[in-house]
Amino acid sequence: MAGHTQNEITIAAPLDLVWDMTNDLERWPQLFSEYASVEILSREGNRTRFRLTMHPDDDGTVWSWVSEREPDRDTLTVRARRVETGPFAHMDILWQYEEVPAGTRMVWTQDFAMKPDAPVDDAWMTDNINRNSKIQMALIRDRVEQAAAGHRSAAALAD
């Protein structure tokens, strides 16, 4: 069995702002509540290899792993994968963006499988990712919309 999740949110902000803020890896600790730090390991063309480190979990464990991420502005997609897979046999992520009348629709699709010796199975991880994606997407929406409101206020003052 493998895991698959798809979650989406509409952000009341221009596509360019949503794209720029959600693809600014160095600022992810300010955008997501779960990440303590991001360390850029290498950049090659559009591909970035980076280490994500989470805040300690309820047991005090700090999770960290290396991922690669490759944005494609022309297709409004980002493909990512875990390089250091940890308990996952594999983890592939697709981010999609679409301009919609209410702003920008952002979709996260995750395809993965847990290793046989992982502490949790695919079903547990599917539920966990679905629950956490909704929390993180709502935070991102709120933070991007706040930034968009600041841009609009600054533009109005300049007029």
mmCIF file of N, CA and C in Angstrom, residues 1 16 24 32 36 40 46 51-52 59 64 70 80-81 83 92 100 110 112 115 136 138 148-149 151:
data_model
loop_
_atom_site.group_PDB
_atom_site.id
_atom_site.type_symbol
_atom_site.label_atom_id
_atom_site.label_comp_id
_atom_site.label_asym_id
_atom_site.label_seq_id
_atom_site.Cartn_x
_atom_site.Cartn_y
_atom_site.Cartn_z
ATOM 1 N N MET A 1 0.843 -1.185 0.000
ATOM 2 C CA MET A 1 0.000 0.000 0.000
ATOM 3 C C MET A 1 0.883 1.241 0.000
ATOM 4 N N ASP A 16 1.663 36.146 -7.977
ATOM 5 C CA ASP A 16 3.094 36.436 -7.832
ATOM 6 C C ASP A 16 3.524 36.473 -6.370
ATOM 7 N N ASP A 24 10.203 30.943 -1.134
ATOM 8 C CA ASP A 24 11.348 31.554 -0.472
ATOM 9 C C ASP A 24 11.756 30.633 0.693
ATOM 10 N N PHE A 32 5.858 28.613 7.980
ATOM 11 C CA PHE A 32 5.317 27.381 8.557
ATOM 12 C C PHE A 32 5.570 27.395 10.060
ATOM 13 N N ALA A 36 11.826 24.713 12.330
ATOM 14 C CA ALA A 36 12.712 25.539 13.152
ATOM 15 C C ALA A 36 13.775 26.202 12.292
ATOM 16 N N ILE A 40 20.213 25.795 3.293
ATOM 17 C CA ILE A 40 20.404 25.550 1.863
ATOM 18 C C ILE A 40 21.737 24.830 1.690
ATOM 19 N N ASN A 46 17.374 25.518 -11.305
ATOM 20 C CA ASN A 46 16.203 25.787 -10.471
ATOM 21 C C ASN A 46 16.095 24.855 -9.265
ATOM 22 N N ARG A 51 18.198 21.266 3.897
ATOM 23 C CA ARG A 51 17.874 20.503 5.103
ATOM 24 C C ARG A 51 16.793 21.252 5.864
ATOM 25 N N LEU A 52 15.722 20.536 6.168
ATOM 26 C CA LEU A 52 14.647 21.059 7.015
ATOM 27 C C LEU A 52 14.802 20.465 8.405
ATOM 28 N N ASP A 59 7.514 14.436 22.247
ATOM 29 C CA ASP A 59 8.466 13.587 22.962
ATOM 30 C C ASP A 59 9.856 14.210 23.034
ATOM 31 N N SER A 64 14.761 15.908 11.245
ATOM 32 C CA SER A 64 15.474 16.676 10.235
ATOM 33 C C SER A 64 15.710 15.771 9.037
ATOM 34 N N GLU A 70 12.249 21.766 -6.948
ATOM 35 C CA GLU A 70 12.491 22.392 -8.238
ATOM 36 C C GLU A 70 11.229 23.101 -8.728
ATOM 37 N N ALA A 80 9.022 18.268 -5.588
ATOM 38 C CA ALA A 80 9.950 18.090 -4.473
ATOM 39 C C ALA A 80 9.996 16.617 -4.090
ATOM 40 N N ARG A 81 11.100 16.249 -3.454
ATOM 41 C CA ARG A 81 11.229 14.882 -2.960
ATOM 42 C C ARG A 81 12.201 14.871 -1.803
ATOM 43 N N VAL A 83 15.328 13.465 -0.079
ATOM 44 C CA VAL A 83 16.569 12.791 -0.447
ATOM 45 C C VAL A 83 16.969 11.862 0.703
ATOM 46 N N ASP A 92 7.288 12.021 -2.466
ATOM 47 C CA ASP A 92 7.281 12.941 -3.603
ATOM 48 C C ASP A 92 6.141 13.928 -3.408
ATOM 49 N N VAL A 100 -7.220 32.205 -9.557
ATOM 50 C CA VAL A 100 -8.674 32.036 -9.535
ATOM 51 C C VAL A 100 -9.300 33.386 -9.168
ATOM 52 N N GLN A 110 0.868 14.775 -2.187
ATOM 53 C CA GLN A 110 1.991 14.010 -1.642
ATOM 54 C C GLN A 110 1.751 12.525 -1.904
ATOM 55 N N PHE A 112 3.648 8.841 -1.220
ATOM 56 C CA PHE A 112 4.695 8.317 -0.355
ATOM 57 C C PHE A 112 4.388 6.873 0.015
ATOM 58 N N LYS A 115 8.464 2.881 5.134
ATOM 59 C CA LYS A 115 9.296 1.672 5.163
ATOM 60 C C LYS A 115 8.624 0.624 6.058
ATOM 61 N N GLN A 136 -1.078 23.926 8.292
ATOM 62 C CA GLN A 136 -0.009 24.722 7.690
ATOM 63 C C GLN A 136 -0.537 25.594 6.551
ATOM 64 N N ALA A 138 -3.514 26.875 6.255
ATOM 65 C CA ALA A 138 -4.256 27.994 6.839
ATOM 66 C C ALA A 138 -3.296 29.063 7.368
ATOM 67 N N ALA A 148 -0.178 40.649 1.684
ATOM 68 C CA ALA A 148 -0.891 41.281 0.563
ATOM 69 C C ALA A 148 -1.594 42.547 1.024
ATOM 70 N N ALA A 149 -2.182 42.510 2.208
ATOM 71 C CA ALA A 149 -2.851 43.703 2.745
ATOM 72 C C ALA A 149 -1.834 44.815 2.977
ATOM 73 N N HIS A 151 0.922 45.229 1.261
ATOM 74 C CA HIS A 151 1.276 45.742 -0.081
ATOM 75 C C HIS A 151 0.209 46.707 -0.579
#
